[in-house]
Structure formats: C-alpha cells, structure tokens
C-alpha cells in the first residue's frame, strides 16, 4: 500500500517536472524562432517619426540598421557591417541598443553613422521594439523596406547589400521576416512571458 502510494507520488512529480520542462523549452523556442513584429512600411506615423529623428536630406537614400547588443543575431549583423564599407549613394546609420565601444568605434571608422540608444530610447526615438531590423528610406523619406536580414533564423546569406542595391536601382523588394530579439519590455513579456531569456 505504501509502495503504491509512493509510486503514484513519484509519477505525479515526474509528470509535473516534465510539464514544467516542456513549458520552459516552448518559451525558449518561441523567443528564438518566432517572427517578431515590427512597424510596417505603410505606417505613416512611423515614417514621420523616422524622418523627424533623422532629418532626412533630399536626394539621399538612408539605411537604418537597428542592432541590439544582447542579441546574437544583431551582433552577427554588426560584424558583417564592420567587414564592409557603407554603400555608395546611401547614408547608412547603425542604431545600436546598448554599449560596445570597440565595435561602434570600428563602425564609425568604416564610415557608418552610429547612434547608441537605450531600449527605451529605441522605442521613443525610432518607434522600434525588436532587432535586428533593416529599414530603408528613399530620398523623399518614404520607407521602401522594413524587415529582417535573412530568409530564416541565422540564415547564411545576409541580404542587406542586395536589398539596398535593388532599391537604388528602383526595384521593389519583398519583405524578409524579422528573426532576432525583443528589445522593449512590452515585447519581451509577450515572447518570453516567464522571463527565461535575458
């Protein structure tokens, strides 16, 4: 009788542990593999906010690279940018959430504009809550691209150069999903409700 009762308690404990592990793994998977939301190209309020923040100059394309210091995907994109020069005919600004003096100094040396912001500053100044996000504006300040850098999570081909060149040639570019990390507290609580990911 005692042994049977002990076995039932043991099975209950194992079941509870397994359920907790499944929930934890599911939350971690969602925070790593979910396509994150971002403002849309057609969002006029966002376009106005970006133009006010940037003071976009006439006859110049602008590419914004929103990158988060705590995000491995963003750090990979930052390394990629530092290994190339800004594209001719396009003003490129790295909006870096956090601090990394060495990498941002290297980016500036390559010719990029760099704006270091806090997560709160990212949302209030740029209207963005997730990274890495590429946004390209035409010389009139219209958003022509807003999306990710690769076709899937940690995709081998970073598409920013192709995207910018296509836009400079007047071509229409399709969306790419945004895989990466939530930056704002609100978005973090949605994709990681248990706070398992820093």
mmCIF file of C-alpha atoms in Angstrom:
data_model
loop_
_atom_site.group_PDB
_atom_site.id
_atom_site.type_symbol
_atom_site.label_atom_id
_atom_site.label_comp_id
_atom_site.label_asym_id
_atom_site.label_seq_id
_atom_site.Cartn_x
_atom_site.Cartn_y
_atom_site.Cartn_z
ATOM 1 C CA UNK A 1 0.000 0.000 0.000
ATOM 2 C CA UNK A 2 2.781 2.432 1.000
ATOM 3 C CA UNK A 3 4.838 1.467 -2.072
ATOM 4 C CA UNK A 4 1.885 2.003 -4.435
ATOM 5 C CA UNK A 5 1.216 5.419 -2.855
ATOM 6 C CA UNK A 6 4.900 6.351 -3.168
ATOM 7 C CA UNK A 7 4.895 5.266 -6.842
ATOM 8 C CA UNK A 8 1.844 7.463 -7.551
ATOM 9 C CA UNK A 9 3.553 10.450 -5.895
ATOM 10 C CA UNK A 10 6.714 9.755 -7.895
ATOM 11 C CA UNK A 11 4.771 9.583 -11.143
ATOM 12 C CA UNK A 12 2.976 12.827 -10.284
ATOM 13 C CA UNK A 13 6.332 14.516 -9.558
ATOM 14 C CA UNK A 14 7.838 13.284 -12.816
ATOM 15 C CA UNK A 15 4.745 14.424 -14.714
ATOM 16 C CA UNK A 16 4.917 17.848 -13.066
ATOM 17 C CA UNK A 17 8.641 18.132 -13.820
ATOM 18 C CA UNK A 18 8.094 17.071 -17.464
ATOM 19 C CA UNK A 19 5.280 19.599 -17.893
ATOM 20 C CA UNK A 20 7.472 22.358 -16.482
ATOM 21 C CA UNK A 21 10.334 21.405 -18.781
ATOM 22 C CA UNK A 22 8.070 21.362 -21.842
ATOM 23 C CA UNK A 23 6.741 24.813 -20.934
ATOM 24 C CA UNK A 24 10.252 26.192 -20.390
ATOM 25 C CA UNK A 25 11.560 24.757 -23.674
ATOM 26 C CA UNK A 26 8.497 26.062 -25.538
ATOM 27 C CA UNK A 27 9.068 29.570 -24.153
ATOM 28 C CA UNK A 28 12.737 29.463 -25.118
ATOM 29 C CA UNK A 29 11.899 28.202 -28.603
ATOM 30 C CA UNK A 30 9.295 30.919 -29.122
ATOM 31 C CA UNK A 31 11.750 33.635 -28.087
ATOM 32 C CA UNK A 32 14.332 32.257 -30.543
ATOM 33 C CA UNK A 33 12.275 31.172 -33.549
ATOM 34 C CA UNK A 34 9.191 33.382 -33.659
ATOM 35 C CA UNK A 35 8.953 36.056 -36.332
ATOM 36 C CA UNK A 36 8.972 39.315 -34.397
ATOM 37 C CA UNK A 37 6.601 42.177 -35.142
ATOM 38 C CA UNK A 38 7.890 45.460 -36.484
ATOM 39 C CA UNK A 39 6.358 48.649 -37.842
ATOM 40 C CA UNK A 40 5.126 48.370 -41.416
ATOM 41 C CA UNK A 41 6.347 50.380 -44.405
ATOM 42 C CA UNK A 42 2.853 51.809 -44.869
ATOM 43 C CA UNK A 43 2.684 53.165 -41.309
ATOM 44 C CA UNK A 44 2.651 56.942 -41.925
ATOM 45 C CA UNK A 45 3.120 57.791 -38.235
ATOM 46 C CA UNK A 46 6.273 55.645 -38.136
ATOM 47 C CA UNK A 47 7.558 57.204 -41.353
ATOM 48 C CA UNK A 48 7.011 60.686 -39.900
ATOM 49 C CA UNK A 49 8.763 59.707 -36.655
ATOM 50 C CA UNK A 50 11.802 58.356 -38.530
ATOM 51 C CA UNK A 51 12.031 61.436 -40.732
ATOM 52 C CA UNK A 52 11.874 63.736 -37.728
ATOM 53 C CA UNK A 53 14.540 61.742 -35.905
ATOM 54 C CA UNK A 54 16.805 61.545 -38.957
ATOM 55 C CA UNK A 55 16.215 64.919 -40.567
ATOM 56 C CA UNK A 56 16.365 63.074 -43.929
ATOM 57 C CA UNK A 57 18.176 65.069 -46.578
ATOM 58 C CA UNK A 58 16.888 65.407 -50.127
ATOM 59 C CA UNK A 59 18.330 63.171 -52.857
ATOM 60 C CA UNK A 60 19.798 60.672 -50.427
ATOM 61 C CA UNK A 61 18.753 57.126 -49.608
ATOM 62 C CA UNK A 62 19.032 56.150 -45.938
ATOM 63 C CA UNK A 63 19.504 52.672 -44.477
ATOM 64 C CA UNK A 64 18.947 52.143 -40.760
ATOM 65 C CA UNK A 65 20.436 49.078 -39.098
ATOM 66 C CA UNK A 66 18.713 48.536 -35.728
ATOM 67 C CA UNK A 67 21.012 46.233 -33.741
ATOM 68 C CA UNK A 68 20.777 45.065 -30.118
ATOM 69 C CA UNK A 69 23.954 44.387 -28.125
ATOM 70 C CA UNK A 70 22.350 41.488 -26.201
ATOM 71 C CA UNK A 71 21.175 39.741 -29.378
ATOM 72 C CA UNK A 72 23.494 37.202 -31.075
ATOM 73 C CA UNK A 73 21.771 37.799 -34.437
ATOM 74 C CA UNK A 74 22.352 41.554 -34.134
ATOM 75 C CA UNK A 75 25.995 41.063 -33.198
ATOM 76 C CA UNK A 76 26.429 38.887 -36.277
ATOM 77 C CA UNK A 77 24.951 41.641 -38.461
ATOM 78 C CA UNK A 78 27.165 44.264 -36.796
ATOM 79 C CA UNK A 79 30.247 42.169 -37.542
ATOM 80 C CA UNK A 80 29.080 41.827 -41.159
ATOM 81 C CA UNK A 81 28.658 45.614 -41.462
ATOM 82 C CA UNK A 82 32.080 46.327 -39.970
ATOM 83 C CA UNK A 83 33.597 43.961 -42.554
ATOM 84 C CA UNK A 84 32.226 46.047 -45.435
ATOM 85 C CA UNK A 85 32.016 49.759 -46.230
ATOM 86 C CA UNK A 86 28.783 51.757 -46.491
ATOM 87 C CA UNK A 87 27.191 51.510 -49.917
ATOM 88 C CA UNK A 88 27.790 54.407 -52.313
ATOM 89 C CA UNK A 89 24.695 56.548 -52.751
ATOM 90 C CA UNK A 90 23.235 55.520 -49.396
ATOM 91 C CA UNK A 91 23.580 57.063 -45.965
ATOM 92 C CA UNK A 92 23.878 54.141 -43.508
ATOM 93 C CA UNK A 93 23.208 54.557 -39.803
ATOM 94 C CA UNK A 94 23.665 51.869 -37.173
ATOM 95 C CA UNK A 95 21.249 52.354 -34.291
ATOM 96 C CA UNK A 96 22.923 50.296 -31.575
ATOM 97 C CA UNK A 97 20.929 49.408 -28.488
ATOM 98 C CA UNK A 98 23.382 49.119 -25.609
ATOM 99 C CA UNK A 99 27.090 49.868 -25.500
ATOM 100 C CA UNK A 100 30.023 48.334 -27.326
ATOM 101 C CA UNK A 101 32.729 50.952 -27.694
ATOM 102 C CA UNK A 102 35.044 48.743 -29.710
ATOM 103 C CA UNK A 103 32.510 47.654 -32.350
ATOM 104 C CA UNK A 104 30.790 51.027 -32.668
ATOM 105 C CA UNK A 105 34.183 52.728 -32.998
ATOM 106 C CA UNK A 106 35.070 50.252 -35.763
ATOM 107 C CA UNK A 107 31.752 51.007 -37.490
ATOM 108 C CA UNK A 108 32.382 54.761 -37.316
ATOM 109 C CA UNK A 109 35.881 54.244 -38.706
ATOM 110 C CA UNK A 110 34.343 52.375 -41.669
ATOM 111 C CA UNK A 111 32.122 55.371 -42.404
ATOM 112 C CA UNK A 112 28.821 54.490 -40.733
ATOM 113 C CA UNK A 113 26.829 56.904 -38.640
ATOM 114 C CA UNK A 114 26.273 55.360 -35.209
ATOM 115 C CA UNK A 115 23.582 56.244 -32.703
ATOM 116 C CA UNK A 116 23.780 54.395 -29.381
ATOM 117 C CA UNK A 117 20.431 54.258 -27.587
ATOM 118 C CA UNK A 118 18.773 52.550 -24.641
ATOM 119 C CA UNK A 119 15.849 50.145 -25.198
ATOM 120 C CA UNK A 120 13.512 52.949 -24.120
ATOM 121 C CA UNK A 121 15.243 55.393 -26.463
ATOM 122 C CA UNK A 122 14.848 52.950 -29.339
ATOM 123 C CA UNK A 123 11.090 52.962 -28.911
ATOM 124 C CA UNK A 124 10.631 56.676 -28.222
ATOM 125 C CA UNK A 125 13.058 57.977 -30.873
ATOM 126 C CA UNK A 126 12.656 55.372 -33.611
ATOM 127 C CA UNK A 127 9.398 53.541 -32.836
ATOM 128 C CA UNK A 128 11.140 50.148 -32.929
ATOM 129 C CA UNK A 129 10.939 47.308 -30.377
ATOM 130 C CA UNK A 130 12.891 44.394 -31.920
ATOM 131 C CA UNK A 131 16.224 43.803 -33.629
ATOM 132 C CA UNK A 132 17.990 43.191 -35.965
ATOM 133 C CA UNK A 133 15.788 45.303 -38.235
ATOM 134 C CA UNK A 134 16.793 46.855 -41.555
ATOM 135 C CA UNK A 135 14.819 49.901 -42.693
ATOM 136 C CA UNK A 136 15.496 51.774 -45.925
ATOM 137 C CA UNK A 137 14.057 55.185 -46.791
ATOM 138 C CA UNK A 138 14.126 56.810 -50.210
ATOM 139 C CA UNK A 139 15.315 60.413 -50.769
ATOM 140 C CA UNK A 140 11.771 61.684 -50.133
ATOM 141 C CA UNK A 141 11.663 59.955 -46.746
ATOM 142 C CA UNK A 142 9.295 57.162 -47.818
ATOM 143 C CA UNK A 143 10.006 53.766 -46.268
ATOM 144 C CA UNK A 144 10.848 51.312 -49.052
ATOM 145 C CA UNK A 145 11.930 48.337 -46.939
ATOM 146 C CA UNK A 146 11.405 47.250 -43.342
ATOM 147 C CA UNK A 147 12.283 43.719 -42.325
ATOM 148 C CA UNK A 148 14.949 41.224 -41.406
ATOM 149 C CA UNK A 149 18.303 40.451 -42.950
ATOM 150 C CA UNK A 150 17.891 36.758 -43.760
ATOM 151 C CA UNK A 151 15.210 34.389 -45.012
ATOM 152 C CA UNK A 152 15.338 32.306 -41.821
ATOM 153 C CA UNK A 153 16.874 32.391 -38.338
ATOM 154 C CA UNK A 154 20.676 32.683 -38.579
ATOM 155 C CA UNK A 155 20.394 32.283 -42.371
ATOM 156 C CA UNK A 156 23.782 32.035 -44.075
ATOM 157 C CA UNK A 157 23.148 34.854 -46.556
ATOM 158 C CA UNK A 158 22.790 38.327 -45.085
ATOM 159 C CA UNK A 159 20.720 40.225 -47.645
ATOM 160 C CA UNK A 160 21.255 43.902 -46.769
ATOM 161 C CA UNK A 161 23.644 44.714 -49.629
ATOM 162 C CA UNK A 162 21.359 43.089 -52.224
ATOM 163 C CA UNK A 163 18.292 44.821 -50.784
ATOM 164 C CA UNK A 164 19.896 48.275 -50.817
ATOM 165 C CA UNK A 165 21.303 47.837 -54.348
ATOM 166 C CA UNK A 166 17.918 46.660 -55.662
ATOM 167 C CA UNK A 167 16.204 49.672 -54.119
ATOM 168 C CA UNK A 168 18.806 52.060 -55.523
ATOM 169 C CA UNK A 169 18.062 50.593 -58.981
ATOM 170 C CA UNK A 170 14.374 51.355 -58.481
ATOM 171 C CA UNK A 171 13.298 47.753 -57.943
ATOM 172 C CA UNK A 172 10.629 46.647 -55.482
ATOM 173 C CA UNK A 173 11.932 44.368 -52.735
ATOM 174 C CA UNK A 174 9.806 41.835 -50.867
ATOM 175 C CA UNK A 175 9.698 41.558 -47.093
ATOM 176 C CA UNK A 176 12.025 39.366 -45.084
ATOM 177 C CA UNK A 177 10.895 38.084 -41.668
ATOM 178 C CA UNK A 178 12.395 39.640 -38.569
ATOM 179 C CA UNK A 179 14.143 36.961 -36.513
ATOM 180 C CA UNK A 180 16.054 38.170 -33.508
ATOM 181 C CA UNK A 181 15.348 39.565 -30.080
ATOM 182 C CA UNK A 182 12.655 41.626 -28.452
ATOM 183 C CA UNK A 183 14.110 44.868 -27.092
ATOM 184 C CA UNK A 184 11.237 46.651 -25.359
ATOM 185 C CA UNK A 185 9.908 45.309 -22.060
ATOM 186 C CA UNK A 186 6.415 45.026 -23.544
ATOM 187 C CA UNK A 187 7.558 42.859 -26.442
ATOM 188 C CA UNK A 188 9.846 40.799 -24.194
ATOM 189 C CA UNK A 189 6.886 39.952 -21.951
ATOM 190 C CA UNK A 190 4.925 38.751 -24.990
ATOM 191 C CA UNK A 191 7.603 36.474 -26.462
ATOM 192 C CA UNK A 192 9.136 35.376 -23.144
ATOM 193 C CA UNK A 193 6.384 35.538 -20.510
ATOM 194 C CA UNK A 194 8.401 33.524 -17.972
ATOM 195 C CA UNK A 195 11.471 35.747 -18.295
ATOM 196 C CA UNK A 196 13.698 32.783 -19.160
ATOM 197 C CA UNK A 197 15.764 34.721 -21.691
ATOM 198 C CA UNK A 198 17.743 37.797 -20.601
#
